[in-house]
Tab-separated table of C-alpha atoms in Angstrom:
chain	number	residue	atom	x	y	z
A	1	MET	CA	-3.095	8.275	-39.123
A	2	GLY	CA	-6.033	6.509	-40.751
A	3	PRO	CA	-7.333	3.347	-39.071
A	4	ILE	CA	-7.270	1.018	-42.113
A	5	MET	CA	-4.404	-1.086	-43.473
A	6	LEU	CA	-4.938	-2.288	-47.051
A	7	ASP	CA	-2.986	-4.288	-49.625
A	8	VAL	CA	-2.068	-3.759	-53.277
A	9	GLU	CA	-2.409	-6.152	-56.179
A	10	GLY	CA	0.979	-6.618	-57.790
A	11	TYR	CA	4.599	-5.625	-58.305
A	12	GLU	CA	3.735	-1.957	-58.870
A	13	ILE	CA	0.805	0.253	-57.997
A	14	SER	CA	-1.988	1.049	-60.444
A	15	ALA	CA	-3.582	4.452	-61.055
A	16	GLU	CA	-6.605	3.331	-59.047
A	17	GLU	CA	-4.377	2.252	-56.157
A	18	LYS	CA	-2.660	5.657	-56.187
A	19	ASP	CA	-6.081	7.231	-55.586
A	20	ILE	CA	-6.776	4.760	-52.768
A	21	LEU	CA	-3.419	5.547	-51.122
A	22	ASP	CA	-4.398	9.213	-51.100
A	23	HIS	CA	-7.498	8.453	-49.017
A	24	PRO	CA	-7.351	9.913	-45.480
A	25	LEU	CA	-8.499	6.629	-43.896
A	26	VAL	CA	-5.517	4.641	-45.196
A	27	GLY	CA	-2.939	4.326	-42.427
A	28	GLY	CA	-1.040	1.250	-43.550
A	29	ILE	CA	-0.174	-1.145	-46.358
A	30	ILE	CA	0.502	-4.867	-45.958
A	31	LEU	CA	2.592	-6.653	-48.578
A	32	PHE	CA	2.228	-10.259	-49.750
A	33	SER	CA	4.233	-12.716	-51.865
A	34	ARG	CA	2.454	-11.430	-54.964
A	35	ASN	CA	4.089	-8.026	-54.335
A	36	TYR	CA	7.626	-9.429	-54.512
A	37	HIS	CA	9.566	-10.203	-57.667
A	38	ASP	CA	13.071	-9.190	-56.671
A	39	GLN	CA	14.869	-6.730	-54.421
A	40	LYS	CA	15.041	-3.885	-56.952
A	41	GLN	CA	11.303	-4.113	-57.626
A	42	LEU	CA	10.491	-4.212	-53.894
A	43	LYS	CA	12.592	-1.141	-53.223
A	44	GLU	CA	10.819	0.757	-56.017
A	45	LEU	CA	7.379	-0.402	-54.839
A	46	VAL	CA	7.986	0.847	-51.293
A	47	VAL	CA	9.207	4.221	-52.615
A	48	GLU	CA	6.012	4.528	-54.692
A	49	LEU	CA	3.763	3.519	-51.796
A	50	ARG	CA	5.279	6.169	-49.547
A	51	LYS	CA	5.186	8.796	-52.296
A	52	HIS	CA	1.498	8.365	-53.109
A	53	ALA	CA	0.151	7.808	-49.603
A	54	ARG	CA	-1.459	10.861	-48.038
A	55	ASN	CA	-0.594	9.679	-44.535
A	56	ASP	CA	2.806	8.576	-43.269
A	57	VAL	CA	1.747	4.944	-43.715
A	58	LEU	CA	3.010	1.915	-41.849
A	59	ILE	CA	4.275	-0.723	-44.275
A	60	ALA	CA	3.903	-4.247	-42.923
A	61	VAL	CA	4.382	-7.865	-43.981
A	62	ASP	CA	3.914	-11.332	-42.476
A	63	HIS	CA	7.507	-12.550	-42.419
A	64	GLU	CA	7.680	-14.890	-39.437
A	65	GLY	CA	9.894	-17.558	-40.936
A	66	GLY	CA	9.096	-21.128	-41.934
A	67	ARG	CA	6.050	-21.389	-44.169
A	68	VAL	CA	4.992	-17.777	-43.485
A	69	GLN	CA	7.668	-15.706	-45.186
A	70	ARG	CA	6.466	-13.489	-48.029
A	71	PHE	CA	9.823	-12.585	-49.618
A	72	ARG	CA	12.099	-15.491	-50.524
A	73	ASP	CA	14.593	-14.982	-53.345
A	74	GLY	CA	17.378	-12.693	-52.098
A	75	PHE	CA	16.194	-12.844	-48.491
A	76	SER	CA	17.493	-15.175	-45.795
A	77	SER	CA	15.296	-18.227	-45.274
A	78	ILE	CA	14.250	-17.826	-41.635
A	79	PRO	CA	13.378	-21.208	-40.070
A	80	ALA	CA	10.020	-22.014	-38.512
A	81	MET	CA	10.131	-20.942	-34.875
A	82	GLY	CA	9.024	-24.401	-33.738
A	83	SER	CA	12.199	-25.894	-35.172
A	84	ILE	CA	14.520	-24.004	-32.776
A	85	CYS	CA	13.597	-26.144	-29.770
A	86	GLU	CA	11.846	-29.386	-30.712
A	87	PRO	CA	9.377	-30.846	-28.139
A	88	ASP	CA	11.841	-33.567	-27.070
A	89	GLN	CA	14.768	-31.170	-26.633
A	90	LYS	CA	15.867	-29.275	-23.543
A	91	LEU	CA	15.849	-25.500	-23.961
A	92	SER	CA	19.454	-24.299	-24.115
A	93	GLU	CA	21.339	-21.020	-24.135
A	94	SER	CA	22.407	-21.649	-27.738
A	95	MET	CA	18.735	-21.947	-28.784
A	96	LEU	CA	17.995	-18.572	-27.199
A	97	MET	CA	20.974	-17.091	-29.057
A	98	GLN	CA	19.602	-18.537	-32.307
A	99	ALA	CA	16.129	-17.088	-31.644
A	100	LYS	CA	17.651	-13.651	-31.014
A	101	SER	CA	19.801	-13.885	-34.138
A	102	PHE	CA	16.842	-14.921	-36.321
A	103	GLY	CA	14.710	-12.072	-34.927
A	104	TRP	CA	17.472	-9.588	-35.724
A	105	LEU	CA	18.128	-11.003	-39.202
A	106	MET	CA	14.463	-11.074	-40.206
A	107	ALA	CA	13.956	-7.492	-39.027
A	108	ALA	CA	17.215	-6.085	-40.396
A	109	GLU	CA	16.571	-7.379	-43.925
A	110	LEU	CA	13.053	-5.917	-44.023
A	111	LEU	CA	14.174	-2.586	-42.562
A	112	ALA	CA	16.790	-2.389	-45.327
A	113	PHE	CA	13.848	-2.063	-47.753
A	114	ASP	CA	12.094	0.611	-45.682
A	115	ILE	CA	9.454	-1.816	-44.346
A	116	ASP	CA	8.318	-0.872	-40.854
A	117	ILE	CA	7.091	-4.121	-39.337
A	118	SER	CA	6.745	-7.833	-39.713
A	119	PHE	CA	3.697	-9.125	-37.832
A	120	ALA	CA	5.759	-11.374	-35.590
A	121	PRO	CA	6.256	-13.301	-33.409
A	122	VAL	CA	3.539	-15.938	-33.084
A	123	LEU	CA	2.932	-16.405	-29.344
A	124	ASP	CA	0.361	-19.178	-29.677
A	125	MET	CA	1.003	-22.533	-28.038
A	126	HIS	CA	1.795	-25.474	-30.302
A	127	GLY	CA	-1.452	-27.284	-29.545
A	128	ILE	CA	-4.080	-28.779	-31.863
A	129	SER	CA	-4.223	-25.952	-34.419
A	130	ASP	CA	-2.945	-26.946	-37.866
A	131	VAL	CA	-2.796	-23.335	-39.080
A	132	ILE	CA	-0.461	-22.499	-36.179
A	133	GLY	CA	1.573	-25.726	-35.942
A	134	ASN	CA	5.299	-25.067	-36.018
A	135	ARG	CA	4.757	-21.339	-36.397
A	136	SER	CA	4.593	-21.595	-32.597
A	137	PHE	CA	7.852	-21.654	-30.640
A	138	HIS	CA	6.832	-24.553	-28.381
A	139	GLN	CA	4.100	-26.383	-26.458
A	140	LYS	CA	5.138	-25.058	-23.050
A	141	PRO	CA	4.221	-21.442	-22.177
A	142	GLN	CA	7.469	-20.859	-20.254
A	143	HIS	CA	9.573	-21.992	-23.237
A	144	ILE	CA	7.541	-19.785	-25.585
A	145	VAL	CA	8.186	-16.810	-23.295
A	146	SER	CA	11.952	-17.489	-23.204
A	147	LEU	CA	12.323	-18.013	-26.969
A	148	ALA	CA	9.960	-15.175	-27.906
A	149	SER	CA	11.766	-12.783	-25.545
A	150	ALA	CA	15.030	-13.566	-27.330
A	151	PHE	CA	13.435	-13.208	-30.774
A	152	ILE	CA	11.826	-9.871	-29.828
A	153	ASN	CA	15.092	-8.577	-28.373
A	154	GLY	CA	16.657	-9.387	-31.737
A	155	MET	CA	13.926	-7.472	-33.580
A	156	HIS	CA	14.304	-4.527	-31.216
A	157	SER	CA	18.079	-4.400	-31.603
A	158	ALA	CA	17.567	-4.143	-35.385
A	159	GLY	CA	15.135	-1.238	-34.919
A	160	MET	CA	11.793	-2.997	-35.485
A	161	LYS	CA	8.798	-3.154	-33.148
A	162	CYS	CA	7.127	-6.517	-32.547
A	163	THR	CA	3.516	-7.695	-32.795
A	164	GLY	CA	2.526	-10.685	-30.652
A	165	LYS	CA	-0.220	-12.797	-32.156
A	166	HIS	CA	-2.897	-14.164	-31.812
A	167	PHE	CA	-4.205	-12.902	-28.455
A	168	PRO	CA	-5.238	-14.609	-26.167
A	169	GLY	CA	-4.099	-17.756	-28.044
A	170	HIS	CA	-5.068	-19.603	-31.254
A	171	GLY	CA	-3.092	-22.811	-30.658
A	172	ASN	CA	-5.712	-24.833	-28.800
A	173	VAL	CA	-8.559	-24.646	-31.290
A	174	LYS	CA	-8.701	-26.878	-34.369
A	175	GLU	CA	-10.423	-24.717	-36.988
A	176	ASP	CA	-8.517	-22.263	-39.186
A	177	SER	CA	-9.981	-18.765	-38.835
A	178	HIS	CA	-9.063	-18.028	-42.483
A	179	VAL	CA	-11.819	-20.409	-43.603
A	180	ALA	CA	-13.979	-21.070	-40.523
A	181	MET	CA	-15.217	-19.505	-37.296
A	182	PRO	CA	-13.161	-21.240	-34.590
A	183	VAL	CA	-14.691	-21.689	-31.138
A	184	ASP	CA	-12.422	-22.484	-28.176
A	185	LYS	CA	-14.730	-24.167	-25.657
A	186	ARG	CA	-12.255	-24.425	-22.789
A	187	ALA	CA	-12.899	-22.955	-19.363
A	188	SER	CA	-11.686	-19.389	-18.918
A	189	GLU	CA	-9.162	-20.558	-16.286
A	190	ASP	CA	-7.419	-22.762	-18.871
A	191	ILE	CA	-7.129	-19.896	-21.352
A	192	PHE	CA	-5.947	-17.406	-18.724
A	193	GLN	CA	-3.484	-19.764	-16.999
A	194	LEU	CA	-1.981	-21.258	-20.172
A	195	ASP	CA	-2.254	-19.317	-23.439
A	196	MET	CA	-2.725	-15.820	-22.061
A	197	THR	CA	0.146	-16.005	-19.554
A	198	ILE	CA	2.532	-15.769	-22.522
A	199	PHE	CA	1.157	-12.375	-23.547
A	200	ASP	CA	0.890	-11.256	-19.936
A	201	THR	CA	4.485	-12.160	-19.063
A	202	LEU	CA	5.994	-10.546	-22.164
A	203	ASN	CA	3.927	-7.420	-21.538
A	204	GLN	CA	5.140	-7.269	-17.926
A	205	GLN	CA	8.703	-7.514	-19.257
A	206	GLY	CA	8.019	-4.436	-21.414
A	207	LEU	CA	8.617	-6.365	-24.640
A	208	LEU	CA	5.210	-6.277	-26.372
A	209	ASP	CA	4.833	-3.292	-28.697
A	210	ALA	CA	1.654	-4.525	-30.371
A	211	VAL	CA	-0.836	-7.374	-30.218
A	212	MET	CA	-3.047	-8.978	-32.864
A	213	PRO	CA	-6.166	-10.674	-31.436
A	214	ALA	CA	-7.378	-14.014	-32.748
A	215	HIS	CA	-10.503	-14.399	-34.872
A	216	VAL	CA	-11.621	-16.985	-32.310
A	217	ILE	CA	-14.664	-17.075	-30.013
A	218	TYR	CA	-14.014	-18.068	-26.388
A	219	PRO	CA	-17.591	-18.556	-25.147
A	220	ALA	CA	-16.542	-18.939	-21.504
A	221	VAL	CA	-15.454	-15.279	-21.666
A	222	ASP	CA	-17.501	-13.575	-24.415
A	223	SER	CA	-19.699	-14.432	-27.398
A	224	LEU	CA	-17.719	-12.206	-29.794
A	225	PRO	CA	-14.393	-13.111	-31.470
A	226	ALA	CA	-11.533	-11.616	-29.457
A	227	GLY	CA	-10.712	-8.793	-31.889
A	228	PHE	CA	-14.302	-7.510	-31.850
A	229	SER	CA	-14.804	-7.928	-28.123
A	230	PRO	CA	-14.617	-4.986	-25.692
A	231	VAL	CA	-14.329	-7.651	-22.975
A	232	TRP	CA	-11.138	-9.070	-24.491
A	233	VAL	CA	-9.536	-5.897	-25.863
A	234	ASP	CA	-10.568	-3.245	-23.373
A	235	GLN	CA	-11.329	-5.049	-20.127
A	236	ILE	CA	-8.823	-7.927	-20.257
A	237	LEU	CA	-5.948	-6.785	-22.499
A	238	ARG	CA	-5.951	-3.084	-21.631
A	239	LYS	CA	-7.231	-2.993	-18.049
A	240	ARG	CA	-6.422	-6.380	-16.537
A	241	LEU	CA	-3.069	-6.910	-18.285
A	242	GLY	CA	-2.254	-3.195	-18.413
A	243	PHE	CA	-1.275	-3.336	-22.081
A	244	LYS	CA	-0.587	0.148	-23.460
A	245	GLY	CA	0.632	-0.756	-26.946
A	246	VAL	CA	-1.016	-1.057	-30.352
A	247	VAL	CA	-3.808	-3.500	-31.217
A	248	PHE	CA	-3.994	-4.571	-34.877
A	249	THR	CA	-6.927	-6.659	-36.044
A	250	ASP	CA	-6.236	-9.773	-38.053
A	251	ASP	CA	-7.563	-9.575	-41.629
A	252	LEU	CA	-11.237	-8.551	-41.483
A	253	SER	CA	-11.888	-10.391	-44.770
A	254	MET	CA	-11.162	-13.745	-43.111
A	255	GLN	CA	-14.006	-16.182	-42.494
A	256	GLY	CA	-13.586	-15.748	-38.747
A	257	ALA	CA	-14.695	-12.112	-39.127
A	258	VAL	CA	-17.470	-12.100	-41.727
A	259	GLN	CA	-20.275	-13.016	-39.328
A	260	LEU	CA	-19.916	-9.566	-37.768
A	261	GLY	CA	-21.726	-7.964	-40.712
A	262	SER	CA	-20.585	-5.730	-43.570
A	263	ILE	CA	-16.952	-4.632	-43.793
A	264	VAL	CA	-17.912	-1.201	-42.463
A	265	GLU	CA	-19.677	-2.818	-39.497
A	266	ARG	CA	-16.657	-5.051	-38.875
A	267	ILE	CA	-14.275	-2.084	-38.830
A	268	GLN	CA	-16.576	-0.117	-36.529
A	269	ALA	CA	-16.937	-3.114	-34.199
A	270	ALA	CA	-13.167	-3.663	-34.022
A	271	LEU	CA	-12.371	0.007	-33.420
A	272	GLY	CA	-15.221	0.188	-30.923
A	273	ALA	CA	-13.743	-2.767	-29.038
A	274	GLY	CA	-10.464	-0.891	-28.670
A	275	CYS	CA	-8.387	-1.903	-31.698
A	276	ASP	CA	-6.135	0.777	-33.186
A	277	MET	CA	-5.779	-0.363	-36.785
A	278	THR	CA	-7.923	-2.683	-38.900
A	279	LEU	CA	-6.610	-4.889	-41.720
A	280	VAL	CA	-8.653	-5.368	-44.892
A	281	CYS	CA	-6.740	-7.717	-47.221
A	282	ASN	CA	-7.274	-9.749	-50.384
A	283	SER	CA	-10.641	-8.150	-51.091
A	284	PRO	CA	-10.532	-4.962	-53.210
A	285	LYS	CA	-14.352	-4.801	-53.041
A	286	ASP	CA	-14.278	-4.730	-49.237
A	287	ALA	CA	-11.509	-2.130	-49.284
A	288	ALA	CA	-13.548	0.138	-51.574
A	289	LYS	CA	-16.696	-0.314	-49.462
A	290	ALA	CA	-14.748	0.501	-46.306
A	291	LEU	CA	-13.296	3.724	-47.712
A	292	ASP	CA	-16.666	4.770	-49.144
A	293	GLY	CA	-18.696	3.763	-46.108
A	294	LEU	CA	-16.783	5.337	-43.235
A	295	PRO	CA	-16.574	9.067	-42.476
A	296	THR	CA	-13.260	10.430	-43.785
A	297	ASP	CA	-12.429	11.931	-40.397
A	298	TYR	CA	-12.719	8.508	-38.726
A	299	GLN	CA	-9.284	8.523	-37.124
A	300	SER	CA	-7.450	5.863	-35.177
A	301	THR	CA	-6.090	6.460	-31.690
A	302	GLY	CA	-2.708	7.455	-33.109
A	303	ARG	CA	-0.997	4.680	-31.148
A	304	ALA	CA	0.031	2.906	-34.354
A	305	THR	CA	2.517	5.684	-35.181
A	306	SER	CA	4.706	4.181	-32.428
A	307	MET	CA	5.321	1.163	-34.703
A	308	ARG	CA	7.401	3.100	-37.216
A	309	LYS	CA	10.847	1.712	-37.810
A	310	GLY	CA	14.076	3.025	-36.399
A	311	SER	CA	17.050	4.074	-38.526
A	312	PHE	CA	18.295	1.375	-40.881
A	313	PHE	CA	21.000	0.404	-43.356
A	314	ASN	CA	20.198	-0.129	-47.000
A	315	PHE	CA	20.723	-3.739	-48.058
A	316	GLU	CA	24.193	-3.166	-49.540
A	317	GLN	CA	25.358	-1.492	-46.309
A	318	LEU	CA	23.707	-4.186	-44.179
A	319	GLN	CA	25.524	-6.984	-46.003
A	320	LYS	CA	28.894	-5.428	-45.134
A	321	THR	CA	28.275	-5.350	-41.369
A	322	GLU	CA	29.911	-7.886	-39.074
A	323	LYS	CA	26.578	-8.442	-37.299
A	324	TYR	CA	24.933	-9.484	-40.573
A	325	GLN	CA	27.759	-11.868	-41.449
A	326	LYS	CA	27.549	-13.392	-37.973
A	327	ALA	CA	23.763	-13.824	-38.260
A	328	LEU	CA	24.189	-15.591	-41.607
A	329	ARG	CA	26.746	-17.935	-40.041
A	330	THR	CA	24.316	-18.728	-37.208
A	331	LEU	CA	21.587	-19.436	-39.760
A	332	GLY	CA	23.917	-21.629	-41.835
A	333	GLU	CA	25.000	-23.650	-38.803
A	334	PHE	CA	21.365	-24.106	-37.756
A	335	SER	CA	20.314	-25.239	-41.240
A	336	GLU	CA	23.130	-27.791	-41.410
A	337	ALA	CA	22.472	-29.231	-37.943
């Protein structure tokens, strides 16, 4: 499997994109809102992507719920995770049931369209970060662990692997790594004992299939952003936490990544740090430079193949299942509350 995940421009793939899909370095495709018109079109797009890709590509999307949900019309509106248990509420068994139901529903609907993964859940603390905000489950690490465990169990029961993001935690830094280079100046003990315990605990529970590091610098630990740092990825995540799953980079076209040099240098730095698959999104020029600039035999570790979906219903079959009807009822009751 190639080590690069790219995007496509619109509702269908162009002749040029067909050539790109046939490149040996392409191991994945990420879809965005611009790739969704309706269910029929999405189904046809996914068929075309799989047909023209040389590799057995992973097809991914950011479909967390709340304000980050790429497909809307025809899909269930998954709530923001931070709305399940508000800061002034006590965590209850019914909230955990809701989290599990929403994880299952989100995953089941995507799987019905032959999409392998949603990059979810967000495991960041609800701290000072505006770009995270209510994408986070809660302010307290122990509540995040409980709610995220339920959500992930829901995803798993649907047949989808999870990706915890943004390791070791993006919630306690103000800047948005899409447009800036965030620096988290806290002591390493604060990061390890608060933010990172969430990832550590879920990994110990055997729930974390994949992790996406933050485009954030934590100078108390290393001068490089986490996703480019052998200290963070290899020494801390792999060796100290014992994580054996997949590491996806966040988008290497984001502002939090560009200081690492050209796109080819960024990919090499991320793979060299221990990442398994690199994302290059919203920049066709960068995508072309990456495919031209790297050796065609530049393979990933192969770990990312573990993220492929399980068996799934098509959408018509899914809608007829009792589990789907029950999940819709849970969502309706939550929305009305």
